[in-house]
PDB file of C-alpha atoms and ligand atoms in Angstrom:
ATOM      1  CA  UNK A  23      33.784 -40.953 -29.340  1.00  0.00           C
ATOM      2  CA  UNK A  24      35.126 -44.072 -27.652  1.00  0.00           C
ATOM      3  CA  UNK A  25      33.052 -45.805 -25.008  1.00  0.00           C
ATOM      4  CA  UNK A  26      35.693 -44.611 -22.509  1.00  0.00           C
ATOM      5  CA  UNK A  27      34.918 -40.960 -23.337  1.00  0.00           C
ATOM      6  CA  UNK A  28      31.135 -41.452 -23.378  1.00  0.00           C
ATOM      7  CA  UNK A  29      30.699 -41.741 -19.611  1.00  0.00           C
ATOM      8  CA  UNK A  30      32.418 -38.422 -18.688  1.00  0.00           C
ATOM      9  CA  UNK A  31      30.489 -36.700 -21.491  1.00  0.00           C
ATOM     10  CA  UNK A  32      27.176 -38.030 -20.156  1.00  0.00           C
ATOM     11  CA  UNK A  33      28.102 -36.940 -16.638  1.00  0.00           C
ATOM     12  CA  UNK A  34      28.931 -33.455 -17.908  1.00  0.00           C
ATOM     13  CA  UNK A  35      25.571 -33.173 -19.690  1.00  0.00           C
ATOM     14  CA  UNK A  36      23.757 -34.444 -16.572  1.00  0.00           C
ATOM     15  CA  UNK A  37      25.622 -31.975 -14.355  1.00  0.00           C
ATOM     16  CA  UNK A  38      24.778 -29.132 -16.732  1.00  0.00           C
ATOM     17  CA  UNK A  39      21.099 -30.154 -16.696  1.00  0.00           C
ATOM     18  CA  UNK A  40      21.041 -30.250 -12.882  1.00  0.00           C
ATOM     19  CA  UNK A  41      22.759 -26.869 -12.812  1.00  0.00           C
ATOM     20  CA  UNK A  42      20.231 -25.375 -15.215  1.00  0.00           C
ATOM     21  CA  UNK A  43      17.339 -26.823 -13.201  1.00  0.00           C
ATOM     22  CA  UNK A  44      18.757 -25.327  -9.994  1.00  0.00           C
ATOM     23  CA  UNK A  45      19.204 -21.951 -11.668  1.00  0.00           C
ATOM     24  CA  UNK A  46      15.588 -22.067 -12.820  1.00  0.00           C
ATOM     25  CA  UNK A  47      14.487 -22.811  -9.258  1.00  0.00           C
ATOM     26  CA  UNK A  48      16.539 -19.933  -7.897  1.00  0.00           C
ATOM     27  CA  UNK A  49      15.190 -17.616 -10.601  1.00  0.00           C
ATOM     28  CA  UNK A  50      11.607 -18.641  -9.857  1.00  0.00           C
ATOM     29  CA  UNK A  51      12.172 -18.147  -6.119  1.00  0.00           C
ATOM     30  CA  UNK A  52      13.818 -14.794  -6.701  1.00  0.00           C
ATOM     31  CA  UNK A  53      10.942 -13.619  -8.891  1.00  0.00           C
ATOM     32  CA  UNK A  54       8.467 -13.685  -5.972  1.00  0.00           C
ATOM     33  CA  UNK A  55      10.785 -11.713  -3.707  1.00  0.00           C
ATOM     34  CA  UNK A  56      12.732  -9.845  -6.354  1.00  0.00           C
ATOM     35  CA  UNK A  57      13.426  -6.642  -4.515  1.00  0.00           C
ATOM     36  CA  UNK A  58      15.857  -5.132  -2.089  1.00  0.00           C
ATOM     37  CA  UNK A  59      15.428  -5.703   1.605  1.00  0.00           C
ATOM     38  CA  UNK A  60      13.233  -2.958   3.020  1.00  0.00           C
ATOM     39  CA  UNK A  61      14.104  -1.158   6.226  1.00  0.00           C
ATOM     40  CA  UNK A  62      11.096   1.102   6.415  1.00  0.00           C
ATOM     41  CA  UNK A  63       7.390   0.330   6.428  1.00  0.00           C
ATOM     42  CA  UNK A  64       4.746   2.643   5.073  1.00  0.00           C
ATOM     43  CA  UNK A  65       1.545   3.101   7.050  1.00  0.00           C
ATOM     44  CA  UNK A  66      -0.837   5.517   5.432  1.00  0.00           C
ATOM     45  CA  UNK A  67      -4.468   6.417   5.014  1.00  0.00           C
ATOM     46  CA  UNK A  68      -6.133   6.536   1.621  1.00  0.00           C
ATOM     47  CA  UNK A  69      -6.619  10.123   0.384  1.00  0.00           C
ATOM     48  CA  UNK A  70     -10.372  10.041   1.002  1.00  0.00           C
ATOM     49  CA  UNK A  71      -9.756   9.067   4.677  1.00  0.00           C
ATOM     50  CA  UNK A  72      -7.290  11.946   5.124  1.00  0.00           C
ATOM     51  CA  UNK A  73     -10.025  14.265   3.839  1.00  0.00           C
ATOM     52  CA  UNK A  74     -12.535  12.709   6.266  1.00  0.00           C
ATOM     53  CA  UNK A  75     -10.103  13.280   9.143  1.00  0.00           C
ATOM     54  CA  UNK A  76      -9.601  16.937   8.235  1.00  0.00           C
ATOM     55  CA  UNK A  77     -13.286  17.598   7.631  1.00  0.00           C
ATOM     56  CA  UNK A  78     -14.240  16.165  11.061  1.00  0.00           C
ATOM     57  CA  UNK A  79     -11.293  17.560  13.026  1.00  0.00           C
ATOM     58  CA  UNK A  80     -13.077  20.606  14.454  1.00  0.00           C
ATOM     59  CA  UNK A  81     -16.394  18.935  15.188  1.00  0.00           C
ATOM     60  CA  UNK A  82     -17.506  18.547  18.823  1.00  0.00           C
ATOM     61  CA  UNK A  83     -18.812  15.054  19.585  1.00  0.00           C
ATOM     62  CA  UNK A  84     -21.161  14.405  22.489  1.00  0.00           C
ATOM     63  CA  UNK A  85     -22.674  10.929  22.124  1.00  0.00           C
ATOM     64  CA  UNK A  86     -21.315   7.427  21.595  1.00  0.00           C
ATOM     65  CA  UNK A  87     -23.646   7.030  18.643  1.00  0.00           C
ATOM     66  CA  UNK A  88     -22.285   9.971  16.674  1.00  0.00           C
ATOM     67  CA  UNK A  89     -18.707   8.876  17.304  1.00  0.00           C
ATOM     68  CA  UNK A  90     -19.526   5.315  16.273  1.00  0.00           C
ATOM     69  CA  UNK A  91     -21.320   6.569  13.169  1.00  0.00           C
ATOM     70  CA  UNK A  92     -17.989   7.947  11.976  1.00  0.00           C
ATOM     71  CA  UNK A  93     -16.166   4.611  12.566  1.00  0.00           C
ATOM     72  CA  UNK A  94     -18.890   2.730  10.655  1.00  0.00           C
ATOM     73  CA  UNK A  95     -18.906   5.316   7.862  1.00  0.00           C
ATOM     74  CA  UNK A  96     -15.127   4.797   7.488  1.00  0.00           C
ATOM     75  CA  UNK A  97     -15.575   1.004   7.318  1.00  0.00           C
ATOM     76  CA  UNK A  98     -18.255   1.305   4.615  1.00  0.00           C
ATOM     77  CA  UNK A  99     -16.301   3.836   2.585  1.00  0.00           C
ATOM     78  CA  UNK A 100     -13.154   1.680   2.744  1.00  0.00           C
ATOM     79  CA  UNK A 101     -15.144  -1.068   1.025  1.00  0.00           C
ATOM     80  CA  UNK A 102     -16.724   1.276  -1.561  1.00  0.00           C
ATOM     81  CA  UNK A 103     -13.387   2.863  -2.432  1.00  0.00           C
ATOM     82  CA  UNK A 104     -11.682  -0.566  -2.536  1.00  0.00           C
ATOM     83  CA  UNK A 105      -8.908   0.662  -0.255  1.00  0.00           C
ATOM     84  CA  UNK A 106      -9.049  -2.180   2.298  1.00  0.00           C
ATOM     85  CA  UNK A 107     -11.204  -4.435   4.434  1.00  0.00           C
ATOM     86  CA  UNK A 108     -14.533  -3.553   6.074  1.00  0.00           C
ATOM     87  CA  UNK A 109     -13.202  -2.134   9.332  1.00  0.00           C
ATOM     88  CA  UNK A 110     -12.963   1.474  10.521  1.00  0.00           C
ATOM     89  CA  UNK A 111     -11.816   3.095  13.754  1.00  0.00           C
ATOM     90  CA  UNK A 112     -11.566   6.558  15.229  1.00  0.00           C
ATOM     91  CA  UNK A 113      -9.804   7.883  18.333  1.00  0.00           C
ATOM     92  CA  UNK A 114     -11.295  10.816  20.214  1.00  0.00           C
ATOM     93  CA  UNK A 115      -9.890  13.033  22.935  1.00  0.00           C
ATOM     94  CA  UNK A 116     -12.534  13.608  25.605  1.00  0.00           C
ATOM     95  CA  UNK A 117     -12.446  16.721  27.757  1.00  0.00           C
ATOM     96  CA  UNK A 118     -13.495  15.449  31.184  1.00  0.00           C
ATOM     97  CA  UNK A 119     -14.663  18.901  32.325  1.00  0.00           C
ATOM     98  CA  UNK A 120     -17.127  19.428  29.462  1.00  0.00           C
ATOM     99  CA  UNK A 121     -17.583  15.735  28.531  1.00  0.00           C
ATOM    100  CA  UNK A 122     -17.152  16.734  24.887  1.00  0.00           C
ATOM    101  CA  UNK A 123     -14.845  14.922  22.503  1.00  0.00           C
ATOM    102  CA  UNK A 124     -12.752  15.822  19.469  1.00  0.00           C
ATOM    103  CA  UNK A 125     -11.406  13.528  16.769  1.00  0.00           C
ATOM    104  CA  UNK A 126      -7.636  13.045  16.764  1.00  0.00           C
ATOM    105  CA  UNK A 127      -7.111  10.096  14.398  1.00  0.00           C
ATOM    106  CA  UNK A 128      -8.882   7.640  12.143  1.00  0.00           C
ATOM    107  CA  UNK A 129      -7.875   4.195  10.920  1.00  0.00           C
ATOM    108  CA  UNK A 130      -9.090   1.867   8.208  1.00  0.00           C
ATOM    109  CA  UNK A 131      -8.010  -1.639   7.379  1.00  0.00           C
ATOM    110  CA  UNK A 132      -5.022  -1.618   4.956  1.00  0.00           C
ATOM    111  CA  UNK A 133      -3.926  -5.274   5.108  1.00  0.00           C
ATOM    112  CA  UNK A 134      -4.215  -6.311   1.464  1.00  0.00           C
ATOM    113  CA  UNK A 135      -3.445  -2.930  -0.117  1.00  0.00           C
ATOM    114  CA  UNK A 136      -0.174  -2.422   1.826  1.00  0.00           C
ATOM    115  CA  UNK A 137       0.765  -6.144   2.143  1.00  0.00           C
ATOM    116  CA  UNK A 138       0.810  -5.898   5.926  1.00  0.00           C
ATOM    117  CA  UNK A 139      -1.207  -8.201   8.192  1.00  0.00           C
ATOM    118  CA  UNK A 140      -0.860  -5.821  11.150  1.00  0.00           C
ATOM    119  CA  UNK A 141      -2.707  -2.883   9.570  1.00  0.00           C
ATOM    120  CA  UNK A 142      -6.190  -3.314  10.994  1.00  0.00           C
ATOM    121  CA  UNK A 143      -8.455  -0.293  11.549  1.00  0.00           C
ATOM    122  CA  UNK A 144      -7.609  -0.139  15.259  1.00  0.00           C
ATOM    123  CA  UNK A 145      -3.827  -0.473  14.880  1.00  0.00           C
ATOM    124  CA  UNK A 146      -3.719   2.161  12.132  1.00  0.00           C
ATOM    125  CA  UNK A 147      -5.755   4.603  14.277  1.00  0.00           C
ATOM    126  CA  UNK A 148      -3.557   3.919  17.341  1.00  0.00           C
ATOM    127  CA  UNK A 149      -0.293   4.370  15.431  1.00  0.00           C
ATOM    128  CA  UNK A 150      -1.422   7.594  13.759  1.00  0.00           C
ATOM    129  CA  UNK A 151      -2.740   8.983  17.078  1.00  0.00           C
ATOM    130  CA  UNK A 152       0.558   8.232  18.839  1.00  0.00           C
ATOM    131  CA  UNK A 153       2.511   9.733  15.964  1.00  0.00           C
ATOM    132  CA  UNK A 154       0.330  12.864  16.252  1.00  0.00           C
ATOM    133  CA  UNK A 155       0.858  13.003  20.041  1.00  0.00           C
ATOM    134  CA  UNK A 156       4.558  12.137  19.674  1.00  0.00           C
ATOM    135  CA  UNK A 157       4.133   9.567  22.437  1.00  0.00           C
ATOM    136  CA  UNK A 158       4.147   5.769  22.631  1.00  0.00           C
ATOM    137  CA  UNK A 159       1.179   5.891  24.997  1.00  0.00           C
ATOM    138  CA  UNK A 160      -1.994   7.927  25.268  1.00  0.00           C
ATOM    139  CA  UNK A 161      -1.884   7.847  29.050  1.00  0.00           C
ATOM    140  CA  UNK A 162       0.506   9.513  31.468  1.00  0.00           C
ATOM    141  CA  UNK A 163       1.396  12.223  28.977  1.00  0.00           C
ATOM    142  CA  UNK A 164       3.553  14.935  30.377  1.00  0.00           C
ATOM    143  CA  UNK A 165       0.998  17.647  29.727  1.00  0.00           C
ATOM    144  CA  UNK A 166      -0.790  20.232  31.937  1.00  0.00           C
ATOM    145  CA  UNK A 167      -4.150  18.886  30.668  1.00  0.00           C
ATOM    146  CA  UNK A 168      -3.311  15.287  31.593  1.00  0.00           C
ATOM    147  CA  UNK A 169      -5.924  15.026  34.360  1.00  0.00           C
ATOM    148  CA  UNK A 170      -8.617  16.720  32.299  1.00  0.00           C
ATOM    149  CA  UNK A 171      -8.683  14.488  29.263  1.00  0.00           C
ATOM    150  CA  UNK A 172      -8.696  10.896  28.137  1.00  0.00           C
ATOM    151  CA  UNK A 173      -8.545   9.057  24.829  1.00  0.00           C
ATOM    152  CA  UNK A 174     -11.224   6.698  23.558  1.00  0.00           C
ATOM    153  CA  UNK A 175     -11.065   4.198  20.686  1.00  0.00           C
ATOM    154  CA  UNK A 176     -14.240   3.620  18.669  1.00  0.00           C
ATOM    155  CA  UNK A 177     -14.164   0.605  16.353  1.00  0.00           C
ATOM    156  CA  UNK A 178     -16.731  -0.659  13.867  1.00  0.00           C
ATOM    157  CA  UNK A 179     -16.083  -4.241  15.001  1.00  0.00           C
ATOM    158  CA  UNK A 180     -14.863  -5.868  18.206  1.00  0.00           C
ATOM    159  CA  UNK A 181     -11.071  -6.196  18.074  1.00  0.00           C
ATOM    160  CA  UNK A 182      -9.204  -9.320  16.977  1.00  0.00           C
ATOM    161  CA  UNK A 183      -6.535 -10.843  19.229  1.00  0.00           C
ATOM    162  CA  UNK A 184      -3.840  -8.500  17.861  1.00  0.00           C
ATOM    163  CA  UNK A 185      -5.929  -5.341  18.246  1.00  0.00           C
ATOM    164  CA  UNK A 186      -6.940  -6.283  21.792  1.00  0.00           C
ATOM    165  CA  UNK A 187      -3.229  -6.417  22.601  1.00  0.00           C
ATOM    166  CA  UNK A 188      -2.576  -3.112  20.847  1.00  0.00           C
ATOM    167  CA  UNK A 189      -5.491  -1.526  22.736  1.00  0.00           C
ATOM    168  CA  UNK A 190      -4.070  -2.852  26.008  1.00  0.00           C
ATOM    169  CA  UNK A 191      -0.704  -1.133  25.394  1.00  0.00           C
ATOM    170  CA  UNK A 192      -2.027   1.969  23.623  1.00  0.00           C
ATOM    171  CA  UNK A 193      -2.961   4.003  26.695  1.00  0.00           C
ATOM    172  CA  UNK A 194      -6.573   4.588  25.607  1.00  0.00           C
ATOM    173  CA  UNK A 195      -8.963   4.740  28.553  1.00  0.00           C
ATOM    174  CA  UNK A 196     -11.961   3.306  26.755  1.00  0.00           C
ATOM    175  CA  UNK A 197     -12.824   1.058  23.812  1.00  0.00           C
ATOM    176  CA  UNK A 198     -16.276   1.192  22.214  1.00  0.00           C
ATOM    177  CA  UNK A 199     -17.301  -1.512  19.705  1.00  0.00           C
ATOM    178  CA  UNK A 200     -20.154  -1.914  17.225  1.00  0.00           C
ATOM    179  CA  UNK A 201     -20.290  -5.271  15.375  1.00  0.00           C
ATOM    180  CA  UNK A 202     -19.314  -8.407  17.257  1.00  0.00           C
ATOM    181  CA  UNK A 203     -16.563 -10.996  16.833  1.00  0.00           C
ATOM    182  CA  UNK A 204     -19.330 -13.373  15.733  1.00  0.00           C
ATOM    183  CA  UNK A 205     -20.412 -10.922  13.006  1.00  0.00           C
ATOM    184  CA  UNK A 206     -16.840 -10.868  11.609  1.00  0.00           C
ATOM    185  CA  UNK A 207     -16.447 -14.631  11.844  1.00  0.00           C
ATOM    186  CA  UNK A 208     -19.841 -15.152  10.144  1.00  0.00           C
ATOM    187  CA  UNK A 209     -18.329 -13.839   6.873  1.00  0.00           C
ATOM    188  CA  UNK A 210     -15.167 -15.937   7.276  1.00  0.00           C
ATOM    189  CA  UNK A 211     -12.676 -13.743   9.171  1.00  0.00           C
ATOM    190  CA  UNK A 212     -10.611 -15.426  11.879  1.00  0.00           C
ATOM    191  CA  UNK A 213     -10.398 -13.124  14.901  1.00  0.00           C
ATOM    192  CA  UNK A 214      -7.840 -15.257  16.737  1.00  0.00           C
ATOM    193  CA  UNK A 215      -7.743 -16.092  20.441  1.00  0.00           C
ATOM    194  CA  UNK A 216     -10.164 -13.587  21.991  1.00  0.00           C
ATOM    195  CA  UNK A 217     -11.822 -14.582  25.254  1.00  0.00           C
ATOM    196  CA  UNK A 218     -14.124 -13.119  27.888  1.00  0.00           C
ATOM    197  CA  UNK A 219     -11.009 -12.911  30.060  1.00  0.00           C
ATOM    198  CA  UNK A 220      -9.312 -10.710  27.420  1.00  0.00           C
ATOM    199  CA  UNK A 221     -11.888  -8.003  28.072  1.00  0.00           C
ATOM    200  CA  UNK A 222     -11.633  -8.527  31.838  1.00  0.00           C
ATOM    201  CA  UNK A 223      -7.894  -7.906  31.525  1.00  0.00           C
ATOM    202  CA  UNK A 224      -8.539  -4.628  29.691  1.00  0.00           C
ATOM    203  CA  UNK A 225     -10.893  -3.496  32.435  1.00  0.00           C
ATOM    204  CA  UNK A 226      -8.421  -4.510  35.159  1.00  0.00           C
ATOM    205  CA  UNK A 227      -5.963  -2.223  33.386  1.00  0.00           C
ATOM    206  CA  UNK A 228      -8.355   0.727  33.615  1.00  0.00           C
ATOM    207  CA  UNK A 229      -9.791   0.470  30.089  1.00  0.00           C
ATOM    208  CA  UNK A 230     -13.571   0.823  30.064  1.00  0.00           C
ATOM    209  CA  UNK A 231     -15.291  -1.484  27.522  1.00  0.00           C
ATOM    210  CA  UNK A 232     -18.594  -0.603  25.824  1.00  0.00           C
ATOM    211  CA  UNK A 233     -20.038  -2.984  23.231  1.00  0.00           C
ATOM    212  CA  UNK A 234     -22.942  -3.265  20.745  1.00  0.00           C
ATOM    213  CA  UNK A 235     -23.191   0.461  19.916  1.00  0.00           C
ATOM    214  CA  UNK A 236     -24.913   0.575  16.465  1.00  0.00           C
ATOM    215  CA  UNK A 237     -24.106  -3.129  16.059  1.00  0.00           C
ATOM    216  CA  UNK A 238     -26.667  -3.748  13.282  1.00  0.00           C
ATOM    217  CA  UNK A 239     -25.369  -0.904  11.090  1.00  0.00           C
ATOM    218  CA  UNK A 240     -21.765  -2.139  11.426  1.00  0.00           C
ATOM    219  CA  UNK A 241     -22.729  -5.788  10.825  1.00  0.00           C
ATOM    220  CA  UNK A 242     -24.493  -4.741   7.587  1.00  0.00           C
ATOM    221  CA  UNK A 243     -21.162  -3.383   6.251  1.00  0.00           C
ATOM    222  CA  UNK A 244     -19.476  -6.712   7.058  1.00  0.00           C
ATOM    223  CA  UNK A 245     -22.237  -8.667   5.319  1.00  0.00           C
ATOM    224  CA  UNK A 246     -21.955  -6.479   2.218  1.00  0.00           C
ATOM    225  CA  UNK A 247     -18.172  -7.024   2.117  1.00  0.00           C
ATOM    226  CA  UNK A 248     -18.626 -10.755   2.692  1.00  0.00           C
ATOM    227  CA  UNK A 249     -20.459 -10.993  -0.635  1.00  0.00           C
ATOM    228  CA  UNK A 250     -17.597  -9.485  -2.670  1.00  0.00           C
ATOM    229  CA  UNK A 251     -14.397  -8.745  -0.749  1.00  0.00           C
ATOM    230  CA  UNK A 252     -11.189 -10.631   0.024  1.00  0.00           C
ATOM    231  CA  UNK A 253     -11.238 -12.563   3.314  1.00  0.00           C
ATOM    232  CA  UNK A 254      -7.500 -12.414   3.983  1.00  0.00           C
ATOM    233  CA  UNK A 255      -7.297 -14.485   7.175  1.00  0.00           C
ATOM    234  CA  UNK A 256     -10.186 -16.790   6.633  1.00  0.00           C
ATOM    235  CA  UNK A 257     -11.367 -19.445   9.040  1.00  0.00           C
ATOM    236  CA  UNK A 258     -12.056 -21.430   5.854  1.00  0.00           C
ATOM    237  CA  UNK A 259      -8.735 -22.529   4.322  1.00  0.00           C
ATOM    238  CA  UNK A 260      -9.947 -22.469   0.718  1.00  0.00           C
ATOM    239  CA  UNK A 261     -10.771 -18.752   0.999  1.00  0.00           C
ATOM    240  CA  UNK A 262      -7.552 -17.673   2.676  1.00  0.00           C
ATOM    241  CA  UNK A 263      -5.316 -15.269   0.768  1.00  0.00           C
ATOM    242  CA  UNK A 264      -1.636 -15.717   1.514  1.00  0.00           C
TER     243      UNK A 264
HETATM  244 ZN1  LIG B 317      -7.515  -6.461  14.508  1.00  0.00          ZN
END
């Protein structure tokens, strides 16, 4: 090859190398999102939680403690079964005439298992309750019993910033919490911007707030998970799972 032909040949080889490198980059990028665009999102309970819901559906609840025991039991079982994070919730329909309550939905954390940061125990319970009621709110339902009942959310841990917002819009008339924000943050979870004023806003909107019901029992579940589970939105960067 003459020196005149050497330059174009080198350029061709260089161009081919750049092209190959780019293709590799595209391939690598495609590998981590190598699927069709999804237009539906699956929100589900693990099978054991569906069984819990059915087995408790006809029970009459009378005290905060027995309702909270169910939320904490769900949080502990979610850890044991390795079906999500250490958070459980339950929504009850209270009959205001008898003051008795019945379970209408449960929720457990499904963030890591379903690759969805919005699936906390509270949001799962709210979405399944509203799907059951066929209504985007649990208040102002067009129902003859409307003035005789209300819906209450029991959660094994005080809500994060997202779940406070979801509670605000959900139409529940009461939120009852066990473990505290500090308990969750002690094992590395970031609960986001939650302030004293956030709770005041709930109460201004007619949502009664009750805290620290069986707090020690719920905090023990968090501590157990903290020793072995994934902290998916950690306050400590090195532990965060993306
Ligand atoms: Zn949350």
